[in-house]
Short mmCIF file of C-alpha atoms in Angstrom, two decimals:
data_model
loop_
_atom_site.label_atom_id
_atom_site.label_comp_id
_atom_site.label_asym_id
_atom_site.label_seq_id
_atom_site.Cartn_x
_atom_site.Cartn_y
_atom_site.Cartn_z
CA MET L 1 0.00 0.00 0.00
CA SER L 2 1.60 3.18 -1.18
CA GLU L 3 1.30 6.40 0.71
CA ASP L 4 -0.38 9.26 -1.11
CA VAL L 5 2.28 11.96 -1.17
CA ARG L 6 1.23 15.29 -2.60
CA PRO L 7 3.68 17.97 -3.64
CA THR L 8 3.89 20.92 -1.33
CA THR L 9 4.86 24.48 -2.02
CA PRO L 10 6.66 26.86 0.30
CA GLU L 11 3.48 28.92 0.63
CA LEU L 12 1.70 26.03 2.42
CA HIS L 13 4.16 26.31 5.30
CA VAL L 14 3.53 30.03 5.83
CA ASP L 15 0.86 31.04 8.29
CA HIS L 16 -0.56 34.07 6.49
CA ALA L 17 -2.89 34.83 9.39
CA ALA L 18 0.09 35.46 11.62
CA THR L 19 1.47 38.04 9.22
CA LEU L 20 -1.68 40.15 9.18
CA PRO L 21 -2.19 43.06 11.58
CA ASP L 22 -5.11 43.05 14.02
CA ASP L 23 -6.34 46.56 13.39
CA PRO L 24 -9.45 46.51 11.11
CA VAL L 25 -8.51 49.90 9.66
CA VAL L 26 -5.09 48.61 8.64
CA LEU L 27 -6.72 45.52 7.12
CA GLN L 28 -9.04 47.74 5.12
CA GLN L 29 -6.11 49.76 3.82
CA MET L 30 -4.31 46.53 3.06
CA VAL L 31 -7.21 45.40 0.88
CA LEU L 32 -7.10 48.69 -1.00
CA GLU L 33 -3.36 48.29 -1.48
CA LEU L 34 -3.80 44.75 -2.82
CA LEU L 35 -6.53 45.88 -5.20
CA ALA L 36 -4.31 48.65 -6.53
CA THR L 37 -1.44 46.17 -6.97
CA LEU L 38 -3.73 43.70 -8.74
CA ARG L 39 -5.01 46.40 -11.07
CA ASN L 40 -1.45 47.41 -11.99
CA GLU L 41 -0.41 43.81 -12.56
CA ARG L 42 -3.40 43.16 -14.81
CA HIS L 43 -2.59 46.25 -16.82
CA GLN L 44 1.02 45.11 -17.22
CA ASN L 45 -0.10 41.60 -18.18
CA GLU L 46 -2.41 43.01 -20.85
CA GLN L 47 0.43 45.03 -22.29
CA LEU L 48 2.77 42.04 -22.26
CA GLN L 49 0.12 39.81 -23.85
CA HIS L 50 -0.46 42.36 -26.59
CA ARG L 51 3.26 42.62 -27.30
CA LEU L 52 3.54 38.81 -27.34
CA ASP L 53 0.68 38.56 -29.82
CA LEU L 54 2.34 41.10 -32.08
CA LEU L 55 5.63 39.21 -31.90
CA LEU L 56 4.03 35.84 -32.68
CA ARG L 57 2.05 37.30 -35.55
CA ARG L 58 5.21 38.87 -36.94
CA LEU L 59 7.12 35.58 -36.72
CA TYR L 60 4.46 33.11 -37.88
CA GLY L 61 1.59 35.13 -39.32
CA PRO L 62 1.13 36.23 -42.94
CA ARG L 63 2.96 39.40 -43.89
CA THR L 64 -0.14 40.95 -45.38
CA GLU L 65 -2.17 40.50 -42.22
CA HIS L 66 -2.81 43.88 -40.61
CA PHE L 67 -5.90 42.99 -38.60
CA ASP L 68 -5.69 42.48 -34.85
CA PRO L 69 -8.53 40.19 -33.69
CA ASN L 70 -8.32 41.66 -30.18
CA GLN L 71 -8.97 45.19 -31.47
CA PRO L 72 -12.61 46.21 -30.86
CA LEU L 73 -14.49 47.00 -34.07
CA LEU L 74 -15.84 50.44 -34.76
CA ILE L 75 -18.89 48.85 -36.52
CA PRO L 76 -19.45 45.39 -34.96
CA ASP L 77 -21.70 44.09 -37.77
CA ALA L 78 -19.49 45.31 -40.62
CA PHE L 79 -17.92 41.86 -41.22
CA ASP L 80 -21.14 39.89 -40.59
CA PRO L 81 -23.94 41.58 -42.56
CA LEU L 82 -26.04 38.41 -42.69
CA ALA L 83 -25.97 37.86 -38.97
CA PRO L 84 -29.48 37.31 -37.53
CA GLU L 85 -30.99 39.73 -35.15
CA THR L 86 -30.80 39.14 -31.44
CA SER L 87 -32.40 35.81 -30.55
CA GLU L 88 -35.39 35.74 -28.29
CA LEU L 89 -33.59 33.20 -26.10
CA THR L 90 -30.80 35.68 -25.37
CA LEU L 91 -31.09 36.72 -21.77
CA PRO L 92 -30.84 40.43 -21.07
CA GLN L 93 -27.51 41.38 -19.57
CA PRO L 94 -27.63 43.38 -16.36
CA GLU L 95 -26.51 46.95 -16.72
CA PRO L 96 -23.07 47.50 -15.22
CA HIS L 97 -22.90 49.57 -12.11
CA THR L 98 -21.61 53.00 -12.99
CA ALA L 99 -20.07 55.33 -10.50
CA PRO L 100 -21.57 58.77 -10.17
CA ALA L 101 -20.28 61.04 -12.88
CA LYS L 102 -17.49 63.35 -11.83
CA ARG L 103 -17.63 67.00 -12.59
CA ALA L 104 -15.99 67.48 -15.96
CA ARG L 105 -13.12 69.85 -16.30
CA PRO L 106 -13.95 73.09 -18.04
CA HIS L 107 -13.23 72.79 -21.72
CA GLY L 108 -13.25 75.06 -24.69
CA ARG L 109 -11.03 77.91 -25.74
CA LYS L 110 -9.67 79.99 -22.89
CA ALA L 111 -9.51 83.74 -23.09
CA LEU L 112 -6.16 85.10 -24.22
CA PRO L 113 -4.15 87.09 -21.65
CA LYS L 114 -4.92 90.79 -21.59
CA ASN L 115 -1.24 91.76 -21.38
CA LEU L 116 -0.44 90.44 -24.85
CA ARG L 117 0.14 93.03 -27.54
CA ARG L 118 -2.88 93.47 -29.80
CA VAL L 119 -2.38 94.20 -33.50
CA PRO L 120 -5.71 95.44 -34.96
CA ARG L 121 -6.55 94.56 -38.52
CA VAL L 122 -9.69 96.28 -39.78
CA TYR L 123 -11.52 94.91 -42.79
CA GLU L 124 -13.78 97.40 -44.57
CA LEU L 125 -15.96 97.28 -47.63
CA THR L 126 -14.90 99.13 -50.73
CA GLU L 127 -16.89 102.06 -52.00
CA ALA L 128 -18.57 99.86 -54.57
CA GLU L 129 -19.47 97.19 -51.97
CA ARG L 130 -21.00 99.82 -49.69
CA CYS L 131 -23.51 100.86 -52.34
CA CYS L 132 -27.05 99.73 -51.45
CA PRO L 133 -28.46 97.40 -54.13
CA GLU L 134 -32.02 98.79 -53.65
CA CYS L 135 -31.68 102.57 -53.49
CA GLY L 136 -28.07 103.08 -54.51
CA GLU L 137 -27.15 105.10 -51.41
CA CYS L 138 -23.88 104.49 -49.48
CA ARG L 139 -24.40 102.20 -46.46
CA ALA L 140 -23.16 103.47 -43.07
CA GLN L 141 -21.25 101.36 -40.52
CA ILE L 142 -23.47 100.26 -37.63
CA GLY L 143 -21.13 97.87 -35.82
CA ALA L 144 -18.21 95.46 -36.07
CA GLU L 145 -17.56 91.78 -35.38
CA ARG L 146 -14.43 91.07 -33.41
CA SER L 147 -12.44 87.83 -33.16
CA GLU L 148 -8.99 87.04 -31.83
CA GLN L 149 -6.20 85.00 -33.40
CA LEU L 150 -2.99 84.07 -31.60
CA ASP L 151 0.14 84.53 -33.73
CA TYR L 152 3.89 84.30 -33.18
CA GLU L 153 7.02 86.07 -34.37
CA PRO L 154 10.56 84.87 -33.57
CA ALA L 155 12.64 86.53 -30.88
CA THR L 156 14.45 89.59 -32.08
CA LEU L 157 18.16 90.26 -31.80
CA PHE L 158 19.15 93.90 -31.76
CA VAL L 159 22.34 95.92 -31.26
CA VAL L 160 22.70 98.40 -28.41
CA GLU L 161 25.01 101.29 -29.32
CA HIS L 162 26.60 102.76 -26.20
CA VAL L 163 27.24 106.44 -26.91
CA ARG L 164 29.49 108.15 -24.36
CA CYS L 165 29.20 111.88 -24.78
CA THR L 166 32.42 113.94 -24.47
CA TYR L 167 32.45 117.49 -23.07
CA ALA L 168 35.04 120.26 -23.02
CA CYS L 169 35.24 123.80 -21.60
CA ARG L 170 34.95 126.41 -24.36
CA HIS L 171 36.56 129.12 -22.20
CA CYS L 172 39.61 127.12 -21.16
CA GLU L 173 39.80 125.14 -24.37
CA GLY L 174 40.42 122.02 -22.35
CA GLN L 175 39.12 120.07 -19.37
CA VAL L 176 37.78 117.30 -21.62
CA VAL L 177 35.64 114.72 -19.86
CA THR L 178 33.69 111.74 -21.19
CA ALA L 179 30.54 110.37 -19.60
CA GLY L 180 31.00 107.04 -17.90
CA LYS L 181 29.26 103.84 -18.91
CA PRO L 182 27.61 101.58 -16.31
CA ALA L 183 29.36 98.33 -15.57
CA GLN L 184 28.19 95.47 -17.77
CA PRO L 185 27.55 91.82 -16.86
CA ILE L 186 30.67 90.83 -18.82
CA GLN L 187 33.15 93.68 -19.09
CA LYS L 188 34.21 94.33 -22.68
CA GLY L 189 32.01 91.41 -23.68
CA LEU L 190 29.60 91.22 -26.59
CA PRO L 191 26.41 90.00 -24.88
CA GLY L 192 23.97 92.30 -23.16
CA PRO L 193 21.95 91.28 -20.10
CA GLY L 194 18.95 90.28 -22.22
CA LEU L 195 20.94 87.91 -24.44
CA LEU L 196 22.72 86.38 -21.43
CA ALA L 197 19.40 85.88 -19.67
CA HIS L 198 18.00 84.25 -22.81
CA VAL L 199 20.86 81.75 -23.17
CA ILE L 200 20.79 80.88 -19.45
CA THR L 201 17.02 80.37 -19.46
CA GLU L 202 17.17 78.24 -22.59
CA LYS L 203 19.75 75.88 -21.08
CA TYR L 204 18.95 75.76 -17.37
CA ALA L 205 15.16 76.21 -17.47
CA ASP L 206 14.20 74.74 -20.86
CA HIS L 207 17.09 72.20 -21.09
CA ILE L 208 18.24 73.32 -24.56
CA PRO L 209 21.99 72.65 -24.86
CA LEU L 210 24.35 75.25 -26.25
CA HIS L 211 24.99 73.51 -29.56
CA ARG L 212 21.27 73.73 -30.38
CA GLN L 213 21.18 77.36 -29.36
CA GLU L 214 24.14 77.91 -31.65
CA ARG L 215 22.07 76.69 -34.62
CA ARG L 216 19.05 78.73 -33.58
CA LEU L 217 21.09 81.93 -33.41
CA ALA L 218 22.64 81.14 -36.79
CA ARG L 219 19.16 81.00 -38.32
CA GLN L 220 18.70 84.58 -37.15
CA GLY L 221 21.88 85.65 -38.90
CA VAL L 222 24.30 85.74 -35.94
CA GLU L 223 27.23 83.30 -36.03
CA LEU L 224 28.33 82.44 -32.48
CA SER L 225 30.48 79.42 -31.67
CA ARG L 226 29.67 77.02 -28.88
CA SER L 227 32.89 77.89 -27.06
CA THR L 228 31.82 81.53 -27.03
CA LEU L 229 28.49 80.61 -25.44
CA CYS L 230 30.37 78.54 -22.83
CA ASP L 231 32.54 81.54 -21.99
CA TRP L 232 29.40 83.65 -21.63
CA MET L 233 27.95 81.18 -19.13
CA ALA L 234 31.15 81.26 -17.10
CA GLY L 235 31.16 85.08 -17.17
CA ALA L 236 27.51 85.24 -16.11
CA ALA L 237 28.25 82.85 -13.23
CA ARG L 238 31.09 85.10 -12.05
CA THR L 239 28.74 88.07 -12.11
CA LEU L 240 26.07 86.17 -10.15
CA ALA L 241 28.57 84.68 -7.68
CA PRO L 242 28.00 87.37 -4.96
CA LEU L 243 24.26 86.69 -5.05
CA TYR L 244 24.89 82.94 -4.94
CA ASP L 245 27.24 83.32 -1.94
CA LEU L 246 24.61 85.37 -0.12
CA MET L 247 22.00 82.69 -0.75
CA LYS L 248 24.40 80.03 0.57
CA THR L 249 24.99 82.06 3.72
CA LEU L 250 21.31 82.67 4.38
CA ILE L 251 20.20 79.08 3.82
CA LEU L 252 22.30 78.00 6.80
CA LEU L 253 19.91 80.06 8.95
CA CYS L 254 17.00 77.75 8.06
CA GLY L 255 15.39 75.49 10.59
CA THR L 256 15.03 72.65 8.07
CA ILE L 257 17.00 71.81 4.93
CA HIS L 258 16.13 69.12 2.40
CA THR L 259 19.04 67.68 0.45
CA ASP L 260 19.63 65.15 -2.30
CA ASP L 261 22.24 64.49 -4.98
CA THR L 262 22.56 63.12 -8.50
CA SER L 263 25.40 62.18 -10.80
CA VAL L 264 26.82 64.42 -13.54
CA LYS L 265 29.35 63.36 -16.16
CA VAL L 266 32.51 65.51 -16.24
CA ARG L 267 34.97 65.50 -19.13
CA ASP L 268 38.59 65.43 -18.05
CA SER L 269 40.46 67.61 -20.56
CA GLU L 270 43.81 65.97 -19.81
CA ARG L 271 42.90 62.30 -20.14
CA LYS L 272 39.96 62.83 -22.52
CA ILE L 273 37.67 60.62 -20.43
CA LYS L 274 34.51 61.22 -18.50
CA ILE L 275 34.38 60.93 -14.74
CA THR L 276 31.36 61.15 -12.49
CA GLY L 277 30.76 64.25 -10.40
CA ARG L 278 27.85 65.03 -8.11
CA LEU L 279 25.37 67.87 -8.02
CA TRP L 280 23.74 68.45 -4.60
CA ILE L 281 20.61 70.45 -3.83
CA TYR L 282 19.89 72.19 -0.53
CA PHE L 283 16.23 73.17 -0.34
CA GLY L 284 15.53 75.88 2.23
CA ASP L 285 12.37 76.20 4.30
CA HIS L 286 9.99 79.17 4.66
CA LEU L 287 12.63 81.19 6.52
CA GLN L 288 15.04 81.23 3.57
CA PRO L 289 13.13 79.90 0.55
CA SER L 290 16.00 79.29 -1.85
CA ASN L 291 17.24 76.28 -3.81
CA ILE L 292 21.04 76.09 -3.64
CA PHE L 293 23.03 73.65 -5.77
CA ASP L 294 26.60 72.59 -5.00
CA PHE L 295 28.99 70.69 -7.26
CA THR L 296 31.61 68.16 -6.13
CA MET L 297 33.84 65.83 -8.10
CA SER L 298 32.80 62.81 -6.00
CA ARG L 299 30.15 61.62 -3.55
CA LYS L 300 32.42 61.81 -0.54
CA ARG L 301 31.08 63.17 2.72
CA ASP L 302 33.43 66.16 2.52
CA GLY L 303 31.04 67.95 0.16
CA PRO L 304 27.98 68.08 2.48
CA SER L 305 30.20 68.61 5.53
CA ARG L 306 31.84 71.65 3.95
CA PHE L 307 28.58 73.16 2.70
CA LEU L 308 26.64 72.62 5.95
CA LYS L 309 29.41 73.86 8.24
CA GLY L 310 27.78 75.95 10.95
CA PHE L 311 24.23 74.76 10.24
CA GLN L 312 22.01 73.95 13.23
CA GLY L 313 18.61 72.40 12.64
CA PHE L 314 16.88 69.51 10.89
CA LEU L 315 18.41 67.88 7.82
CA GLN L 316 16.00 65.73 5.81
CA ALA L 317 17.69 63.33 3.40
CA ASP L 318 18.00 59.69 2.45
CA ALA L 319 20.03 57.22 4.48
CA PHE L 320 23.34 58.11 2.79
CA SER L 321 26.19 57.22 5.15
CA GLY L 322 28.05 60.40 4.24
CA TYR L 323 25.64 62.39 6.43
CA ASP L 324 26.46 60.37 9.57
CA ARG L 325 29.44 62.59 10.34
CA ILE L 326 27.18 65.64 10.19
CA TYR L 327 24.66 64.11 12.59
CA ALA L 328 27.37 63.01 15.01
CA GLY L 329 28.10 66.58 16.11
CA GLY L 330 24.64 67.02 17.63
CA ASP L 331 23.86 70.36 15.98
CA VAL L 332 22.13 68.71 13.00
CA VAL L 333 19.16 66.42 13.62
CA GLU L 334 18.44 63.65 11.13
CA VAL L 335 15.00 63.38 9.50
CA GLY L 336 14.36 60.32 7.35
CA CYS L 337 12.50 59.93 4.08
CA ASN L 338 9.49 57.66 4.31
CA ALA L 339 9.19 57.58 0.51
CA HIS L 340 12.46 55.62 0.40
CA ALA L 341 11.21 53.19 3.04
CA ARG L 342 7.87 52.76 1.29
CA ARG L 343 9.61 52.10 -2.02
CA LYS L 344 11.51 49.17 -0.51
CA PHE L 345 8.25 47.48 0.50
CA ILE L 346 6.91 48.01 -3.02
CA GLU L 347 9.99 46.27 -4.43
CA SER L 348 9.53 43.32 -2.05
CA GLN L 349 5.95 42.58 -3.11
CA THR L 350 7.10 39.94 -5.60
CA THR L 351 8.70 37.85 -2.85
CA ASP L 352 6.32 38.33 0.09
CA ALA L 353 3.06 39.92 -1.01
CA ALA L 354 1.24 39.48 2.34
CA ARG L 355 3.74 41.23 4.60
CA SER L 356 4.65 43.86 2.00
CA SER L 357 1.01 44.77 1.47
CA ALA L 358 0.45 45.00 5.21
CA ALA L 359 3.36 47.44 5.53
CA LEU L 360 2.08 49.46 2.59
CA ALA L 361 -1.32 49.60 4.28
CA TYR L 362 0.26 51.44 7.19
CA TYR L 363 1.91 53.87 4.81
CA ARG L 364 -1.36 54.38 2.97
CA GLN L 365 -2.89 55.62 6.22
CA LEU L 366 0.05 57.92 6.99
CA TYR L 367 -0.06 59.58 3.57
CA ALA L 368 -3.85 59.88 3.77
CA ILE L 369 -3.37 61.89 6.97
CA GLU L 370 -0.96 64.22 5.14
CA ARG L 371 -3.54 64.78 2.41
CA ASP L 372 -6.19 65.58 5.01
CA ILE L 373 -3.81 68.08 6.60
CA LYS L 374 -3.44 69.90 3.27
CA VAL L 375 -7.22 70.11 2.96
CA GLU L 376 -7.55 71.51 6.47
CA ILE L 377 -4.81 74.08 5.81
CA THR L 378 -6.71 75.38 2.79
CA LYS L 379 -9.49 76.42 5.16
CA LEU L 380 -7.20 78.92 6.88
CA PRO L 381 -7.40 82.60 5.92
CA PRO L 382 -5.24 83.54 2.92
CA ASP L 383 -2.98 85.67 5.12
CA ALA L 384 -2.25 82.85 7.58
CA ASP L 385 1.48 82.51 8.30
CA GLU L 386 3.60 79.36 8.41
CA PRO L 387 3.41 78.92 12.23
CA ALA L 388 -0.38 78.61 11.93
CA ARG L 389 0.00 75.90 9.29
CA ALA L 390 2.67 74.14 11.34
CA ALA L 391 0.36 74.10 14.37
CA ILE L 392 -2.28 72.22 12.36
CA ARG L 393 0.26 69.71 11.07
CA LEU L 394 1.61 69.02 14.55
CA ARG L 395 -1.84 68.63 16.12
CA VAL L 396 -3.15 66.22 13.48
CA ARG L 397 0.04 64.18 13.40
CA GLN L 398 0.10 63.79 17.17
CA GLU L 399 -3.55 62.75 17.23
CA GLN L 400 -3.63 60.45 14.21
CA ALA L 401 -0.17 59.63 12.85
CA VAL L 402 1.62 58.77 16.11
CA PRO L 403 -0.72 55.86 17.01
CA ILE L 404 -0.30 54.43 13.51
CA LEU L 405 3.49 54.72 13.71
CA GLU L 406 3.47 52.94 17.05
CA GLY L 407 1.27 50.15 15.70
CA PHE L 408 3.51 49.88 12.64
CA GLU L 409 6.58 49.53 14.84
CA LYS L 410 4.98 46.76 16.93
CA TRP L 411 3.95 44.88 13.79
CA LEU L 412 7.48 45.09 12.41
CA GLU L 413 8.91 43.70 15.64
CA ALA L 414 6.42 40.81 15.59
CA GLN L 415 7.19 39.89 11.96
CA LYS L 416 10.94 40.34 12.02
CA PRO L 417 11.82 36.82 13.33
CA ASP L 418 10.03 35.21 10.37
CA VAL L 419 11.69 37.35 7.67
CA LEU L 420 14.97 36.34 6.04
CA PRO L 421 17.52 39.12 6.57
CA LYS L 422 18.95 38.82 3.04
CA SER L 423 15.59 38.85 1.29
CA PRO L 424 14.12 42.01 -0.29
CA LEU L 425 11.61 42.23 2.55
CA GLY L 426 14.43 41.73 5.05
CA ALA L 427 16.25 44.68 3.50
CA ALA L 428 13.09 46.78 3.92
CA PHE L 429 12.79 45.69 7.56
CA GLY L 430 16.46 46.49 8.12
CA TYR L 431 16.03 49.96 6.62
CA MET L 432 13.11 50.62 8.96
CA GLN L 433 15.03 49.35 11.98
CA ASN L 434 18.24 51.29 11.26
CA ASN L 435 16.41 54.55 10.55
CA GLY L 436 13.35 54.13 12.77
CA GLU L 437 13.76 57.26 14.87
CA ALA L 438 14.58 59.42 11.87
CA LEU L 439 11.55 58.14 9.97
CA LYS L 440 9.19 58.93 12.87
CA ARG L 441 10.69 62.33 13.65
CA TYR L 442 8.47 64.22 11.19
CA ALA L 443 5.47 63.61 13.46
CA SER L 444 7.11 65.60 16.29
CA SER L 445 7.16 68.91 14.39
CA GLY L 446 4.78 70.76 12.11
CA TYR L 447 7.65 72.21 10.09
CA LEU L 448 8.90 68.82 8.82
CA SER L 449 7.74 66.72 5.87
CA ILE L 450 6.87 63.05 5.78
CA ASP L 451 9.41 62.48 2.99
CA ASN L 452 12.15 64.15 1.00
CA ASN L 453 10.23 64.26 -2.27
CA VAL L 454 10.46 68.04 -2.55
CA ALA L 455 14.23 67.81 -3.04
CA GLU L 456 14.00 64.82 -5.37
CA GLN L 457 11.47 66.59 -7.59
CA HIS L 458 13.89 69.48 -8.13
CA MET L 459 16.63 67.02 -9.01
CA LYS L 460 14.50 65.79 -11.91
CA THR L 461 15.34 69.01 -13.72
CA ILE L 462 18.99 67.95 -13.62
CA ALA L 463 18.12 64.52 -15.00
CA THR L 464 16.06 66.07 -17.80
CA GLY L 465 18.84 68.45 -18.80
CA ARG L 466 21.48 65.73 -18.48
CA LYS L 467 19.86 63.81 -21.33
CA ASN L 468 20.43 66.81 -23.60
CA TRP L 469 23.78 68.32 -22.64
CA LEU L 470 25.24 64.90 -21.60
CA PHE L 471 28.20 66.22 -19.56
CA THR L 472 29.96 69.30 -18.24
CA GLY L 473 33.32 70.28 -19.65
CA SER L 474 35.35 70.58 -16.44
CA GLU L 475 35.21 71.12 -12.71
CA ASN L 476 34.90 74.87 -13.33
CA GLY L 477 31.98 74.10 -15.62
CA GLY L 478 30.37 72.20 -12.75
CA GLN L 479 30.68 75.24 -10.50
CA THR L 480 29.14 77.39 -13.24
CA MET L 481 26.30 74.91 -13.52
CA ALA L 482 25.69 75.00 -9.75
CA ILE L 483 25.46 78.80 -9.66
CA LEU L 484 23.17 79.14 -12.66
CA PHE L 485 20.92 76.25 -11.61
CA SER L 486 20.60 77.82 -8.15
CA VAL L 487 19.47 81.18 -9.51
CA VAL L 488 17.08 79.72 -12.09
CA SER L 489 15.54 77.15 -9.73
CA SER L 490 15.08 79.70 -6.93
CA CYS L 491 13.29 82.22 -9.13
CA GLN L 492 11.08 79.44 -10.54
CA ARG L 493 10.21 78.47 -6.97
CA HIS L 494 8.78 81.96 -6.48
CA LYS L 495 6.88 81.88 -9.80
CA HIS L 496 9.16 84.42 -11.49
CA ASP L 497 9.87 84.33 -15.19
CA PRO L 498 13.57 83.30 -15.29
CA PHE L 499 14.28 85.50 -18.30
CA VAL L 500 12.73 88.63 -16.77
CA TYR L 501 14.47 87.98 -13.44
CA LEU L 502 17.90 87.29 -14.92
CA ARG L 503 17.77 90.22 -17.33
CA ASP L 504 17.02 92.63 -14.48
CA VAL L 505 19.56 91.09 -12.08
CA LEU L 506 22.37 90.94 -14.63
CA GLU L 507 21.75 94.58 -15.49
CA ARG L 508 21.59 95.87 -11.92
CA LEU L 509 24.04 93.62 -10.09
CA PRO L 510 27.34 95.03 -11.49
CA ASN L 511 26.37 98.55 -10.34
CA LEU L 512 24.58 97.65 -7.09
CA PRO L 513 26.25 98.40 -3.73
CA GLN L 514 27.07 95.40 -1.60
CA ASP L 515 24.70 96.45 1.18
CA ARG L 516 21.75 96.36 -1.24
CA LEU L 517 22.51 92.91 -2.64
CA ALA L 518 19.63 91.34 -0.70
CA GLU L 519 17.16 93.28 -2.88
CA LEU L 520 17.92 90.85 -5.71
CA LEU L 521 17.15 87.67 -3.77
CA PRO L 522 14.36 85.75 -5.55
CA ASP L 523 12.04 85.92 -2.53
CA ARG L 524 12.47 89.73 -2.22
CA TRP L 525 12.76 90.75 -5.87
CA SER L 526 9.90 92.42 -7.70
CA PRO L 527 9.65 92.90 -11.49
CA PRO L 528 10.87 96.29 -12.70
CA LYS L 529 8.39 98.80 -14.06
CA PRO L 530 8.81 99.57 -17.75
CA ALA L 531 10.40 102.93 -18.40
CA ASP L 532 11.14 103.96 -21.96
CA ALA L 533 13.33 107.06 -21.81
CA PRO L 534 13.93 108.78 -25.18
CA LEU L 535 17.46 109.60 -26.27
CA PRO L 536 18.60 113.23 -26.05
CA GLU L 537 18.46 115.23 -29.27
CA SER L 538 22.22 115.85 -29.10
CA VAL L 539 22.86 112.11 -29.22
CA LEU L 540 20.41 111.59 -32.05
CA ALA L 541 22.08 114.38 -34.01
CA THR L 542 25.46 112.67 -33.82
#
């Protein structure tokens, strides 16, 4: 008599009930997380199945076949005109449950901005067309129909002629003096502040590399080499360096700084190879709302340590070991990024779906609380200051987020003995354990964020531009990049037009006293009022 031995799988030895939390709210969020994961997996499977069908049809199907049987038909009965009408035995299908219709977004043509220049074009009838066909008299105008059309003309290059008037004393026949000329962004250089602002905005705001700008300027009749444009960027960075240094000094007065880094290719002119540098962002809080970039040739801890020397407050970043030396002094308090921790549980879903989904259910609740906080803050008066908003964040987090964090911590401790340390889920558990206090610290202050996404979002601009300009020419080019990215990103943070801001700053900065430099900070700057002063008649006569 043989024993009936059935094959077993590793999943049969796992007690899934022991991995689930006891809180019904967490279980509900876990179900929502599993449904979202299932929906994404089905969507990916449909895409993979479609690609597999296309591949099989290309390999084994007829070359002239262009019809996909899975594609819904626009006219279902087009290929079956003799098909009988619906049979009486066909049971009526129940109508699918439809969710209540959402309010549609407003559509249609939006009104054009009032500040755009209007060019009127009036269309009138000729004398012959005005003649009345009945009585022959001339018809009078009784109204007009107006419509608007948006048009475009390319940017205009123009030449500024600096005329320095010379004076002499008629009585003494001497004492000749020539009027001075204001300092320019690049002394004895060809570009004016408007052209410099245009090139900087094109590269560092719109990610258009210099070799493409070179071709665009050539189409307008101006031949400028790429090396010349590079020299202009370096000269503009030297002009903006005092403003950049002031922003670096002020950001150290913040209570909280977000930081992140990304790689940048650097071309070594001596060995003709590319090495990897790093571009760091330091995102200031409401006290000093500036975005400062710093360039280093490596990812060593010396870069952040040098930049943050003298800083006292919260530093929110990922778990990079280079920051440990900064935290060790005691003046800088570590704040973790829960987005990094959450991402590790998402990556471990393929190996342990039950525990990963349970952890993600906790995070779903924490992020839902942050969304509710934003809704409650919108109910404040428009003139409410940041301390009022911080008070709401702290109150809600203490009431709602802290109990969830405590329950999450207990669940992690209960599940840890059953998780393999070297598995993807074990790595997620280890990240939570090593950075537990830093990850929970955001709930103890209303001025902190649950994650470091605000810094990572600004680093996406670097990644977008990196695909176009590929690398920086040298270490000096990296410093130029850091200065110009800092100025452009900071003025974009305050909703300024980078071109308008840079044109005004580059024109005023060379002649501005040092004690008035703070007027040009992006959070204190205001657009200049247009003032068109006519030239003197004596200048026009010459």
